[in-house]
Short mmCIF file of C-alpha atoms in Angstrom, two decimals:
data_model
loop_
_atom_site.label_atom_id
_atom_site.label_comp_id
_atom_site.label_asym_id
_atom_site.label_seq_id
_atom_site.Cartn_x
_atom_site.Cartn_y
_atom_site.Cartn_z
CA MET A 1 82.00 29.33 -11.61
CA TYR A 2 79.93 32.72 -11.54
CA PRO A 3 80.69 35.47 -9.00
CA PRO A 4 77.70 36.03 -6.64
CA VAL A 5 74.85 38.18 -7.66
CA MET A 6 75.02 41.45 -5.95
CA ALA A 7 72.92 44.23 -4.89
CA PRO A 8 73.98 47.81 -6.40
CA GLN A 9 76.41 49.31 -4.39
CA ALA A 10 76.02 52.61 -2.33
CA ASN A 11 78.77 54.34 -4.35
CA MET A 12 77.00 53.47 -7.73
CA PHE A 13 74.88 56.48 -7.13
CA CYS A 14 76.44 59.80 -7.29
CA ASN A 15 75.67 62.88 -5.09
CA VAL A 16 73.69 65.55 -6.97
CA PRO A 17 72.98 68.93 -5.54
CA GLY A 18 69.21 69.21 -4.83
CA TYR A 19 68.65 65.33 -4.91
CA GLU A 20 70.72 64.74 -1.56
CA GLY A 21 67.85 62.41 -0.28
CA THR A 22 67.10 60.46 -3.61
CA VAL A 23 67.61 56.82 -3.04
CA PRO A 24 66.85 53.80 -5.14
CA GLY A 25 62.99 53.12 -5.10
CA GLY A 26 62.16 56.47 -4.43
CA GLY A 27 60.60 58.19 -1.50
CA GLY A 28 57.72 60.58 -0.77
CA PHE A 29 56.54 63.39 -2.85
CA LEU A 30 58.53 66.61 -2.88
CA PRO A 31 56.98 69.79 -1.65
CA PRO A 32 56.51 72.35 -4.08
CA PRO A 33 58.57 75.62 -4.05
CA MET A 34 56.90 78.80 -3.10
CA PRO A 35 55.59 80.60 -6.27
CA MET A 36 57.80 83.27 -7.77
CA GLU A 37 54.90 85.54 -8.32
CA PRO A 38 51.93 85.82 -5.81
CA VAL A 39 48.97 83.94 -6.82
CA ALA A 40 45.83 86.02 -7.60
CA PRO A 41 43.31 85.76 -4.64
CA PRO A 42 40.33 83.81 -5.21
CA GLN A 43 37.23 85.72 -6.54
CA PRO A 44 33.82 85.04 -6.03
CA GLY A 45 31.94 83.37 -8.81
CA PRO A 46 29.12 84.86 -10.68
CA GLU A 47 25.58 84.50 -9.49
CA ASN A 48 23.15 82.08 -11.20
CA PRO A 49 19.29 83.07 -10.77
CA GLU A 50 18.22 79.71 -11.98
CA TRP A 51 17.62 77.57 -8.81
CA SER A 52 14.58 75.71 -9.80
CA ILE A 53 13.76 72.45 -11.72
CA PRO A 54 10.49 71.31 -13.46
CA SER A 55 8.43 69.00 -11.39
CA LEU A 56 7.88 65.41 -12.65
CA SER A 57 4.44 64.75 -14.15
CA GLU A 58 2.49 61.76 -13.47
CA ASP A 59 2.95 60.60 -17.11
CA GLU A 60 6.66 60.77 -16.74
CA ALA A 61 6.73 58.95 -13.42
CA ARG A 62 4.49 56.32 -14.82
CA GLU A 63 6.41 55.79 -17.96
CA ALA A 64 9.70 55.69 -15.86
CA PHE A 65 8.16 53.03 -13.80
CA LYS A 66 7.26 51.09 -16.70
CA GLU A 67 10.79 50.98 -18.19
CA PHE A 68 12.05 49.93 -14.75
CA VAL A 69 9.72 46.98 -14.44
CA SER A 70 10.27 45.99 -18.09
CA SER A 71 14.01 45.74 -17.39
CA HIS A 72 13.55 42.90 -14.78
CA CYS A 73 12.37 39.59 -16.05
CA CYS A 74 11.16 38.53 -12.70
CA TYR A 75 8.87 41.48 -12.11
CA SER A 76 5.06 41.50 -13.23
CA ASP A 77 3.78 44.69 -14.86
CA ALA A 78 0.40 44.75 -12.96
CA PRO A 79 1.42 47.29 -10.60
CA VAL A 80 2.20 49.65 -13.40
CA THR A 81 -0.82 48.78 -15.29
CA GLU A 82 -3.15 48.22 -12.49
CA GLY A 83 -1.71 50.71 -9.85
CA GLU A 84 -3.25 54.16 -9.26
CA ILE A 85 -0.64 56.93 -8.18
CA THR A 86 -2.05 58.74 -5.19
CA SER A 87 0.48 61.28 -4.61
CA MET A 88 3.84 62.80 -5.60
CA GLU A 89 6.25 64.29 -3.31
CA PRO A 90 9.42 66.15 -4.38
CA PHE A 91 12.71 65.98 -2.30
CA ASN A 92 15.06 67.76 -4.83
CA THR A 93 18.50 68.11 -3.39
CA PHE A 94 21.91 69.75 -4.25
CA ARG A 95 25.12 68.16 -5.08
CA TYR A 96 28.30 70.16 -4.32
CA ARG A 97 31.30 68.91 -6.28
CA LEU A 98 34.89 70.23 -5.66
CA GLU A 99 37.77 69.23 -8.03
CA THR A 100 41.35 70.17 -7.15
CA PHE A 101 43.90 69.53 -10.02
CA THR A 102 47.37 68.83 -8.67
CA GLU A 103 50.85 68.07 -9.79
CA SER A 104 53.11 66.10 -7.73
CA ARG A 105 56.57 65.21 -8.03
CA SER A 106 59.14 62.64 -6.80
CA THR A 107 62.55 61.20 -7.65
CA GLU A 108 64.40 57.98 -7.44
CA TRP A 109 67.82 56.81 -8.99
CA ALA A 110 67.02 54.66 -11.70
CA GLU A 111 69.13 52.48 -14.19
CA LYS A 112 68.65 50.79 -17.55
CA PRO A 113 71.08 48.89 -19.94
CA TYR A 114 73.63 51.39 -21.34
CA GLU A 115 73.13 51.76 -25.10
CA GLY A 116 75.54 54.59 -25.99
CA GLU A 117 73.47 57.52 -24.37
CA PRO A 118 75.35 60.56 -23.51
CA ALA A 119 76.90 60.41 -19.92
CA ASP A 120 76.21 64.07 -18.93
CA PHE A 121 76.67 63.98 -15.28
CA TYR A 122 78.28 67.03 -14.01
CA THR A 123 78.66 68.54 -17.32
CA GLN A 124 76.69 71.36 -16.01
CA PRO A 125 74.26 71.66 -12.80
CA ALA A 126 71.32 69.57 -12.82
CA PRO A 127 67.87 71.47 -12.65
CA ARG A 128 66.04 70.94 -9.43
CA PRO A 129 63.12 68.74 -9.25
CA TRP A 130 60.63 71.59 -9.78
CA GLU A 131 62.57 73.27 -12.48
CA VAL A 132 62.49 70.25 -14.75
CA GLN A 133 59.90 71.09 -17.74
CA ALA A 134 57.08 68.82 -17.78
CA THR A 135 54.00 69.30 -19.97
CA PRO A 136 50.82 68.97 -18.10
CA PRO A 137 47.79 67.11 -19.65
CA LYS A 138 44.43 68.48 -20.20
CA LEU A 139 43.03 70.10 -17.02
CA PHE A 140 41.22 67.82 -14.48
CA SER A 141 42.70 64.54 -16.32
CA ASP A 142 44.82 61.97 -14.63
CA HIS A 143 48.34 61.36 -16.08
CA LYS A 144 51.87 60.12 -15.30
CA MET A 145 55.06 60.70 -16.55
CA LYS A 146 58.75 59.62 -16.01
CA ILE A 147 61.64 61.87 -17.09
CA ARG A 148 65.24 61.47 -16.92
CA VAL A 149 66.77 64.36 -15.12
CA PRO A 150 69.39 66.19 -17.26
CA TYR A 151 72.98 66.18 -16.35
CA THR A 152 72.57 63.31 -13.95
CA SER A 153 73.47 60.38 -16.06
CA SER A 154 76.62 58.20 -15.60
CA VAL A 155 77.97 54.86 -17.00
CA LYS A 156 78.71 52.04 -14.38
CA GLU A 157 79.73 48.58 -14.81
CA CYS A 158 76.85 45.86 -14.37
CA TYR A 159 76.85 44.86 -10.56
CA THR A 160 74.82 41.62 -11.45
CA CYS A 161 77.17 39.91 -13.97
CA HIS A 162 80.49 42.03 -13.02
CA ALA A 163 80.47 43.40 -16.69
CA THR A 164 80.54 39.89 -18.44
CA GLY A 165 77.12 40.20 -19.76
CA ILE A 166 76.09 37.01 -18.74
CA GLU A 167 74.83 35.20 -15.38
CA GLN A 168 74.22 31.78 -14.16
CA CYS A 169 70.87 30.16 -15.18
CA THR A 170 68.66 29.98 -12.12
CA GLU A 171 66.63 27.09 -13.70
CA CYS A 172 69.42 24.53 -13.94
CA ASN A 173 71.79 26.20 -11.35
CA GLY A 174 74.33 26.71 -13.93
CA CYS A 175 74.90 22.93 -14.86
CA GLY A 176 72.88 23.00 -18.19
CA LYS A 177 70.77 20.10 -17.21
CA LYS A 178 67.88 19.32 -15.16
CA SER A 179 65.85 16.32 -13.99
CA CYS A 180 63.85 14.85 -16.67
CA TRP A 181 60.08 15.77 -16.39
CA VAL A 182 58.99 12.35 -17.94
CA CYS A 183 60.67 10.05 -15.22
CA ASN A 184 61.08 12.83 -12.42
CA GLY A 185 64.79 12.20 -12.70
CA THR A 186 64.65 8.46 -11.98
CA GLY A 187 65.78 7.48 -15.48
CA VAL A 188 62.92 4.68 -15.47
CA LYS A 189 59.43 4.79 -16.85
CA PHE A 190 57.20 1.66 -16.85
CA ASP A 191 59.98 -0.51 -15.70
CA ALA A 192 62.12 0.45 -18.45
CA ALA A 193 64.81 3.02 -19.34
CA CYS A 194 62.90 6.33 -20.04
CA SER A 195 62.97 7.31 -23.57
CA HIS A 196 62.92 10.88 -23.16
CA CYS A 197 66.41 11.09 -21.31
CA ASN A 198 67.66 7.66 -22.60
CA GLY A 199 67.75 6.37 -18.95
CA THR A 200 70.03 9.35 -17.67
CA GLY A 201 67.24 11.08 -15.54
CA LYS A 202 68.60 14.45 -16.89
CA GLU A 203 67.42 16.58 -19.81
CA SER A 204 68.96 19.95 -21.44
CA CYS A 205 67.69 22.97 -19.69
CA SER A 206 65.12 24.70 -22.13
CA LYS A 207 65.78 28.23 -20.41
CA CYS A 208 69.49 28.35 -21.29
CA ASN A 209 69.51 25.73 -23.92
CA GLY A 210 71.96 23.59 -22.04
CA ARG A 211 74.65 26.30 -21.61
CA GLY A 212 74.27 26.59 -18.03
CA LYS A 213 74.21 30.51 -18.36
CA LYS A 214 72.10 33.12 -19.98
CA GLU A 215 72.11 36.94 -20.88
CA CYS A 216 72.26 39.10 -17.78
CA GLN A 217 68.67 40.19 -17.19
CA THR A 218 69.99 43.53 -15.46
CA CYS A 219 72.12 44.82 -18.25
CA LYS A 220 70.60 42.79 -21.14
CA GLY A 221 74.07 41.60 -22.04
CA LYS A 222 75.48 45.18 -22.49
CA ARG A 223 77.78 44.92 -19.47
CA GLN A 224 77.28 48.40 -18.49
CA LEU A 225 74.53 50.48 -17.14
CA LEU A 226 73.53 53.84 -17.38
CA THR A 227 72.25 55.24 -13.93
CA TYR A 228 70.34 58.67 -13.71
CA ILE A 229 68.11 60.35 -11.61
CA GLU A 230 64.26 59.66 -12.56
CA LEU A 231 61.74 62.21 -12.01
CA LYS A 232 58.12 61.01 -11.70
CA VAL A 233 55.46 63.52 -12.27
CA GLU A 234 51.84 62.83 -11.54
CA TRP A 235 48.75 65.01 -12.36
CA LYS A 236 45.61 64.11 -10.49
CA ASN A 237 42.15 65.27 -10.28
CA ASN A 238 40.98 65.00 -6.57
CA VAL A 239 37.22 64.93 -6.66
CA GLU A 240 34.99 65.05 -3.71
CA ASP A 241 31.30 65.21 -3.75
CA HIS A 242 28.86 66.07 -1.14
CA VAL A 243 24.95 65.68 -1.37
CA VAL A 244 22.74 67.73 1.02
CA GLU A 245 20.63 65.87 3.15
CA HIS A 246 17.19 65.23 1.67
CA ASN A 247 15.09 63.10 3.93
CA SER A 248 13.54 61.46 1.13
CA GLY A 249 14.09 57.69 2.18
CA LEU A 250 16.35 57.01 -0.83
CA LYS A 251 19.77 56.17 -0.25
CA THR A 252 22.18 58.99 -0.99
CA ASP A 253 24.68 56.55 -2.80
CA LYS A 254 21.95 56.02 -5.42
CA LEU A 255 22.67 59.42 -6.73
CA SER A 256 26.16 58.92 -7.70
CA SER A 257 25.13 57.35 -10.92
CA VAL A 258 22.71 60.19 -12.07
CA ASN A 259 23.18 63.83 -13.17
CA GLY A 260 21.46 66.63 -12.11
CA LYS A 261 20.77 70.33 -13.63
CA GLU A 262 23.85 72.22 -13.46
CA LEU A 263 23.16 75.35 -11.39
CA PHE A 264 26.78 76.74 -11.13
CA LYS A 265 30.22 75.98 -12.30
CA ASN A 266 33.41 77.98 -11.50
CA SER A 267 36.99 77.30 -12.27
CA GLN A 268 40.15 79.16 -11.19
CA ASN A 269 43.40 78.48 -9.64
CA LEU A 270 41.99 78.79 -6.22
CA VAL A 271 38.10 79.01 -5.90
CA TYR A 272 36.32 81.00 -3.65
CA PRO A 273 33.60 79.57 -1.10
CA LEU A 274 29.90 80.12 -2.21
CA PHE A 275 28.71 82.45 0.52
CA GLY A 276 25.33 83.29 0.06
CA PHE A 277 24.27 80.51 -1.78
CA PRO A 278 20.33 79.99 -1.26
CA ASN A 279 20.79 76.70 0.53
CA PRO A 280 23.12 77.35 3.71
CA ALA A 281 24.40 73.79 3.80
CA VAL A 282 25.89 74.18 0.24
CA SER A 283 27.97 77.33 1.49
CA GLN A 284 29.16 75.41 4.56
CA THR A 285 30.23 72.63 2.37
CA SER A 286 31.98 74.85 -0.07
CA GLU A 287 33.89 76.64 2.58
CA ARG A 288 34.76 73.25 4.40
CA LEU A 289 35.90 71.30 1.30
CA ILE A 290 37.73 74.26 -0.08
CA LYS A 291 39.78 74.70 3.12
CA GLU A 292 40.36 70.83 3.52
CA HIS A 293 41.57 70.53 -0.08
CA GLN A 294 44.10 73.54 -0.09
CA THR A 295 45.61 72.40 3.34
CA LYS A 296 45.66 68.55 2.26
CA TYR A 297 47.07 69.10 -1.45
CA GLY A 298 49.00 72.15 -0.98
CA GLN A 299 51.81 70.45 1.22
CA THR A 300 52.99 67.81 -1.29
CA SER A 301 51.55 69.03 -4.43
CA ARG A 302 51.10 71.94 -6.81
CA ILE A 303 47.65 72.93 -7.06
CA LEU A 304 47.26 74.02 -10.74
CA GLN A 305 43.33 74.65 -10.96
CA GLN A 306 40.13 74.10 -8.93
CA ARG A 307 36.78 73.70 -10.13
CA GLN A 308 33.50 73.65 -8.23
CA THR A 309 30.11 72.57 -9.48
CA VAL A 310 26.56 72.69 -8.01
CA GLU A 311 23.82 70.51 -9.27
CA LEU A 312 20.23 70.29 -8.40
CA ILE A 313 19.19 66.69 -8.36
CA PRO A 314 15.50 65.93 -8.84
CA ILE A 315 14.03 63.31 -6.47
CA THR A 316 10.33 62.35 -6.50
CA ARG A 317 8.68 59.94 -4.28
CA VAL A 318 5.71 58.46 -5.98
CA ASN A 319 3.24 56.78 -3.75
CA TYR A 320 0.69 54.39 -5.38
CA LYS A 321 -2.01 52.12 -4.58
CA TRP A 322 -2.27 48.47 -5.79
CA LYS A 323 -4.74 45.73 -4.58
CA ASP A 324 -5.64 47.77 -1.51
CA ASN A 325 -2.05 48.35 -0.41
CA THR A 326 0.14 51.33 -0.66
CA HIS A 327 3.51 51.32 -2.10
CA ALA A 328 6.14 53.79 -3.19
CA TYR A 329 9.04 54.13 -5.54
CA TYR A 330 11.45 56.87 -6.32
CA VAL A 331 12.37 58.63 -9.61
CA TYR A 332 15.52 60.48 -9.64
CA GLY A 333 18.03 62.45 -11.82
CA LYS A 334 17.75 63.92 -15.12
CA GLU A 335 17.75 60.27 -16.60
CA HIS A 336 14.52 59.42 -14.51
CA LYS A 337 16.08 56.33 -12.84
CA VAL A 338 13.80 54.41 -10.58
CA ASN A 339 14.39 52.70 -7.39
CA ALA A 340 11.58 50.32 -5.98
CA ASP A 341 13.38 48.12 -3.23
CA ASN A 342 9.93 46.61 -2.20
CA TYR A 343 8.34 45.90 -5.60
CA PRO A 344 5.19 44.09 -4.73
CA ALA A 345 4.72 41.61 -7.89
CA THR A 346 7.90 39.44 -8.23
CA CYS A 347 8.26 35.99 -9.15
CA CYS A 348 10.81 33.24 -9.05
CA CYS A 349 12.44 32.74 -12.60
CA VAL A 350 13.88 29.26 -13.29
CA ILE A 351 16.39 29.34 -16.28
CA LEU A 352 16.68 25.78 -17.83
#
């Protein structure tokens, strides 16, 4: 009754110069062209003489500990009120962050129900993928955009319904009726004729209102499709952090949730490694990550901007004595967060 549903024919999609490898479903990202003008060489950033951070006082350490304990319902405050701080050890460390803001482009053949749009295929040469204008978002923010490439649009008959605008209902296989849900198609319920289907075992299909056909889902009843090349543009901020080894005993992943004192920030098209930084590990990390990012992202993306930041993160190990036993906790970050994995005064709470 209905022609079989078909996949898009290969000749549906025209050959467009500059897009020879474009297929339905798309492929990988397209390598960016060489810049028309040479990119300015990266320049070293300004020096920042402020490499220190105020040490944590005992009062601040005690107050941070108090707030930490009060946020845990099963922690007694006895170690806070009765404990005595015996020593405080600073383990301040550096966090280096590199951000590489990139733009990537990919293309694929796309289609939509035809609604009278101009079919501009070959009215003039289509712009190449990296020639299509796309307005980037704010620097270092992720964003995606889809653009119909100019001069690639053409109108085709719908391959699903063969330009009829309708297709067979898949719920009832085109017959307009399906098994009664009350009697499961038997026509009998409780040893009597099913009152829902009057004993027929069939009921009208609700998906197509008993017609056996419905609007074509591919062309939405328009009978024709607009086929065109769709350009997908993705802006992405690729961020990588490295925390210099601090040997404090505090797990490094704890530091991801806190901020430090910003010592240095530099943003350019391509940033320059921080040679001569007071901590050699930061210089080495800066050189390594910059090289890795420019190699990794420069192959398939256009690097629009890079930014590097150095923070000094305060970490203090606070040793204290309570009930003749020694214990320790850590205060870290500008927020004075506390970590006390082996808190000595916990209880079991039962919520009724």
